[in-house]
Coordinates of C-alpha atoms in Angstrom, one line a residue:
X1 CA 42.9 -183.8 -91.7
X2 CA 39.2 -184.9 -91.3
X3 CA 38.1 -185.2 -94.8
X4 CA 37.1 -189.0 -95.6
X5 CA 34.2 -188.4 -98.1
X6 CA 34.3 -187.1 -101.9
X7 CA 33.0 -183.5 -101.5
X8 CA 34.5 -182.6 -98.2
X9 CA 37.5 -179.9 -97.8
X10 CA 39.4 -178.3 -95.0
X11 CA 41.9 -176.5 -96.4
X12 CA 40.9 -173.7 -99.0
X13 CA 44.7 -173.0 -100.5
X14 CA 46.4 -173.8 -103.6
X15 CA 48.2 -176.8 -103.5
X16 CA 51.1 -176.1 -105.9
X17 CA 52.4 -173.8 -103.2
X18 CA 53.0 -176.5 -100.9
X19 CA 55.0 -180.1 -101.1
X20 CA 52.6 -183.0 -100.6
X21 CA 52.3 -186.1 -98.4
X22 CA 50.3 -188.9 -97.3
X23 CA 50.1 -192.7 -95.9
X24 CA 47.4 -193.7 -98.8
X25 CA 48.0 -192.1 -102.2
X26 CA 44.5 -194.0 -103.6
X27 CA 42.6 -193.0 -100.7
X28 CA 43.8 -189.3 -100.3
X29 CA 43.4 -188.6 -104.0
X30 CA 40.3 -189.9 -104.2
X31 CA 38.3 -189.3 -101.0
X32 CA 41.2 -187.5 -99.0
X33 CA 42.3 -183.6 -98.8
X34 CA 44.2 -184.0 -102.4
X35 CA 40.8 -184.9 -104.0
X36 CA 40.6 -181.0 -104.9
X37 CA 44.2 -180.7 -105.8
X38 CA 44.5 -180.3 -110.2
X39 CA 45.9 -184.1 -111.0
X40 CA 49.1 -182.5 -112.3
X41 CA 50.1 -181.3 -109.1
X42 CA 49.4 -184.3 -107.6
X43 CA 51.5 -186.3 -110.1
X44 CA 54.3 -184.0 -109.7
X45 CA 54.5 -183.6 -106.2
X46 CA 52.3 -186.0 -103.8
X47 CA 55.0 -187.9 -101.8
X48 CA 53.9 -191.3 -99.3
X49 CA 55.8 -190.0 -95.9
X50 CA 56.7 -194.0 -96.0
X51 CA 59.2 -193.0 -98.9
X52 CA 60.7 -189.7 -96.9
X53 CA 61.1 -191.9 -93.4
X54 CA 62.8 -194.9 -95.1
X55 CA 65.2 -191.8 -96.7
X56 CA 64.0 -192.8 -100.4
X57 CA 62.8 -189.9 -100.7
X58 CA 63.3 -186.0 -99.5
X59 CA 61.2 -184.7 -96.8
X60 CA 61.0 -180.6 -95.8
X61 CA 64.0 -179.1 -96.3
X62 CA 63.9 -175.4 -94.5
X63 CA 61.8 -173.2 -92.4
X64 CA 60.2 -172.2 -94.8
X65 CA 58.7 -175.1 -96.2
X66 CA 55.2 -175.4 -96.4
X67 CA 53.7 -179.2 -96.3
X68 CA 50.6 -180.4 -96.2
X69 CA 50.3 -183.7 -94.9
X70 CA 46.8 -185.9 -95.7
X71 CA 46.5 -188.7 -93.0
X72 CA 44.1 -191.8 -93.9
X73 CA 44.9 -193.1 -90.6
X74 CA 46.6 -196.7 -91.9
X75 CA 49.0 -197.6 -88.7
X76 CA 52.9 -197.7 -89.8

């Protein structure tokens, strides 16, 4: 993802279709992709990937999956 400023957008689909992930919550809610996402879905289903690779939380779980992932490019 490119978008680092309020206002910008990339992606022009619903949200709620998809499971959501990110390194930043504060920064991608709030400059980031999920800035444009209604603040229920984000409460309900942004995930940090830090939680899904430590195995604390669940990550994709079939094919079929769709994720969207919002990267504010902090280093792991």
């Amino acid at each position: 993802m490119g978008v680092d400023t309020k206002g910008k957008q990339e992606l022009l689909l619903a949200f709620d279709h998809a499971d959501l992930y990110c390194d930043f919550t504060s920064q991608s809610v709030v400059i980031g992709e999920f800035q444009h996402s209604e603040k229920s879905t984000i409460t309900n289903k942004l995930t940090m990937i830090g939680e899904v690779l430590s195995g604390r939380a669940q990550g994709r779980i079939n094919n079929s999956d769709i994720t969207i992932f919002d990267s504010s490019g902090i280093a792991v």
